Short mmCIF file of C-alpha atoms in Angstrom, two decimals:
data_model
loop_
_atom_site.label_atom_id
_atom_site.label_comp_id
_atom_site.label_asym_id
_atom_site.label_seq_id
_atom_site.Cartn_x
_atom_site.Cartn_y
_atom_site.Cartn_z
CA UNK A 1 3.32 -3.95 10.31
CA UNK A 2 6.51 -2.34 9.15
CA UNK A 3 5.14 0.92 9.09
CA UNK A 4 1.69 2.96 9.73
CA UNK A 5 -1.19 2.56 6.79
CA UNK A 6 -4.79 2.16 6.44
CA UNK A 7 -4.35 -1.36 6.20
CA UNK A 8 -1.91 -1.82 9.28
CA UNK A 9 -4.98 0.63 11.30
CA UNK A 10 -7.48 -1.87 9.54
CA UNK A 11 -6.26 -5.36 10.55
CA UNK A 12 -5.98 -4.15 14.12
CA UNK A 13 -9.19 -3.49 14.06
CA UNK A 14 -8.42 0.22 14.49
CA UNK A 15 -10.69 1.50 11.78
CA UNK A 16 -13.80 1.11 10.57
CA UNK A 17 -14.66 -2.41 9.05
CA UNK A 18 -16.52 -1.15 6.35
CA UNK A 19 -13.05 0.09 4.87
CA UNK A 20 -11.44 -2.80 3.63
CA UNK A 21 -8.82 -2.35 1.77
CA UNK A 22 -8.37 -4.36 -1.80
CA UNK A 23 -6.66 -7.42 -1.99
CA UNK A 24 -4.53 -6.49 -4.14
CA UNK A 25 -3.09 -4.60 -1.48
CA UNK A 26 -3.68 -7.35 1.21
CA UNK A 27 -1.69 -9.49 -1.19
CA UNK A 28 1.14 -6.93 -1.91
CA UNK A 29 1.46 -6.41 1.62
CA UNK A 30 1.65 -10.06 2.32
CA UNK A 31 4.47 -10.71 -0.41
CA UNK A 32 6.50 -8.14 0.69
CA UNK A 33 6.17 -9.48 4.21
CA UNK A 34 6.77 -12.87 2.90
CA UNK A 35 9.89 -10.97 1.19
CA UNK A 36 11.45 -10.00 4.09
CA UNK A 37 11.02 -12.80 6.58
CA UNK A 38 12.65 -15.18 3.85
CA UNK A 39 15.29 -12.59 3.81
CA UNK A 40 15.72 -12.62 7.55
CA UNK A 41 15.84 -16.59 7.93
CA UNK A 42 18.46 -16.69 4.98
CA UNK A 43 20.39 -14.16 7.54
CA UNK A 44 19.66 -16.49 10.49
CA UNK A 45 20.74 -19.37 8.77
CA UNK A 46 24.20 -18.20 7.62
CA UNK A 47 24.80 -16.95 11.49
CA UNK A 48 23.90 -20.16 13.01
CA UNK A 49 26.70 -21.73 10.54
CA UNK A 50 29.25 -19.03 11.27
CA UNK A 51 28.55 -19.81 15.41
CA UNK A 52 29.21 -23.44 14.82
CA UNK A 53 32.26 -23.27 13.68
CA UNK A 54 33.54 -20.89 16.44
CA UNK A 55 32.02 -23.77 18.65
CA UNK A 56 33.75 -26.01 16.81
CA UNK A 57 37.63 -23.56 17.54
CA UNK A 58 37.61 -23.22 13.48
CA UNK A 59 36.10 -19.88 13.30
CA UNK A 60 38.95 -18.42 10.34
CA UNK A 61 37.74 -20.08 7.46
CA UNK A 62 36.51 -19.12 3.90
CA UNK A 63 33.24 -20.20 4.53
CA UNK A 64 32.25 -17.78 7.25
CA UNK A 65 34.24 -15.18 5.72
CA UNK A 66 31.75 -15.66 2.41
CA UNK A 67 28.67 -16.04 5.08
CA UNK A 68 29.51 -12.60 6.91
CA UNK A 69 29.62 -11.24 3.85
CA UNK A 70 26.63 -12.71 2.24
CA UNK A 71 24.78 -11.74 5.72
CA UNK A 72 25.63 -7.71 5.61
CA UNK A 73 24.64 -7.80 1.77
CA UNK A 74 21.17 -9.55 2.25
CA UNK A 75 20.45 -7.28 5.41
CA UNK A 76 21.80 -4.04 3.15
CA UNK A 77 19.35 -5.63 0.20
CA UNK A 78 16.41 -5.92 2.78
CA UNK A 79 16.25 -2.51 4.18
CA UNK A 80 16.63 -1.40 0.79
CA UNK A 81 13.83 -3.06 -0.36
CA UNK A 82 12.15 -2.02 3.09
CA UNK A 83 12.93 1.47 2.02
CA UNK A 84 11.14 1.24 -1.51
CA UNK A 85 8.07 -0.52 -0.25
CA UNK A 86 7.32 2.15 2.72
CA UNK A 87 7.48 4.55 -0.28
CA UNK A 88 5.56 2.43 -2.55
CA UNK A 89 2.97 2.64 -0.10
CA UNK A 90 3.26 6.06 0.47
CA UNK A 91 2.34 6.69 -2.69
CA UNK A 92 -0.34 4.12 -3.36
CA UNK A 93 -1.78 5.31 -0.33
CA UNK A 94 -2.04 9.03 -1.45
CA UNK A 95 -2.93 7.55 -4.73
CA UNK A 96 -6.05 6.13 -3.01
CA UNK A 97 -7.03 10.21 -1.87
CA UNK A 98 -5.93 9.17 1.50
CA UNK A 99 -3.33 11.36 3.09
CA UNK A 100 0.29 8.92 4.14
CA UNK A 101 0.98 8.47 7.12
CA UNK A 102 3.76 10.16 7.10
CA UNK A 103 6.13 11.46 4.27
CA UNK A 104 9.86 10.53 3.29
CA UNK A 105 12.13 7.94 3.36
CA UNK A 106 12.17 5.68 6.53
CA UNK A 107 15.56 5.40 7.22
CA UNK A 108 16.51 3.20 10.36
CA UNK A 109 20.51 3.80 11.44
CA UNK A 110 20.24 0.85 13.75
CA UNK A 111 19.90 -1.35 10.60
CA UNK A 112 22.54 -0.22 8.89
CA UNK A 113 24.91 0.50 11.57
CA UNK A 114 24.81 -3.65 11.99
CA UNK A 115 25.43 -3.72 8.34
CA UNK A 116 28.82 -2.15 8.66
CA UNK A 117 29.62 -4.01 11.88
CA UNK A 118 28.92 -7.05 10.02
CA UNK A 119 30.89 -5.67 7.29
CA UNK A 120 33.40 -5.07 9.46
CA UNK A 121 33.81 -8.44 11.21
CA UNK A 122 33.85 -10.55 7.53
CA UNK A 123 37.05 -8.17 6.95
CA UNK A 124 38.62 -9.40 10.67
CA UNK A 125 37.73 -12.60 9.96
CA UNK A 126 39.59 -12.34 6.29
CA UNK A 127 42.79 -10.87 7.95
CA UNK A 128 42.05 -13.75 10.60
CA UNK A 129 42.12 -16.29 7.95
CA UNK A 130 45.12 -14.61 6.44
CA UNK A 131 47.60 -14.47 9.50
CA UNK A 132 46.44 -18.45 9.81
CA UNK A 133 47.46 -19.23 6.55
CA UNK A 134 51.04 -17.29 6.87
CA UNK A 135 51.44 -18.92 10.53
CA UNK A 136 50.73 -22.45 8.97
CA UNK A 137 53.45 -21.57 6.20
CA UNK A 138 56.23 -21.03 8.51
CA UNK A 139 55.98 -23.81 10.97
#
């Protein structure tokens, strides 16, 4: 459900139900979804470990500096990925002789706004560790 196609319009029952699409493309459809929810629970995971150590008053250490930055490179990877699949099936679609739904790349700012804030915040939290380390030198 990522973006409009025959076989979005089809499974909600939008279209008519002699038009069934293959299922190869059921199954292509259902990887890629596969794909990207793994992708987003990887993601979820990492932030749940980065909030428990700011619970914990240990936020400044390597390990969430390495998680922030493994989160804003699997969210970058994802939309990429997103990217090439909506034009995948663009062109599989107009392969078929059925016109796309719509033409171009779907690019969504939101997404990669968060990937530079994320971006962003592992850098804070390097300097973060940094100034630790110095303060814990000279007391």
């Amino acid at each position: 459900f990522l973006f409009d196609s025959p076989l979005r319009d089809w499974l909600l029952g939008n279209s008519d139900m002699d038009a069934m699409p293959s299922m190869g493309r059921l199954a292509f459809a259902c990887a890629t979804g596969a794909i990207t929810a793994a992708a987003w629970l990887a993601v979820l995971s990492m932030l749940i470990r980065v909030i428990r150590t700011v619970q914990m008053g240990d936020p400044f250490v390597e390990a969430n500096i390495t998680r922030l930055r493994g989160m804003w490179m699997l969210i970058a990877a994802t939309e990429v990925f997103r990217i090439v699949v909506h034009s995948m099936a663009d062109i599989s679609v107009g392969a078929l002789g059925v016109a796309p739904a719509e033409t171009g790349m779907d690019i969504r700012i939101g997404t990669w706004f968060l990937v530079l804030v994320i971006a962003a915040l592992s850098e804070a939290f390097r300097q973060g560790a940094e100034m630790r380390a110095e303060q814990e030198l000279t007391i």
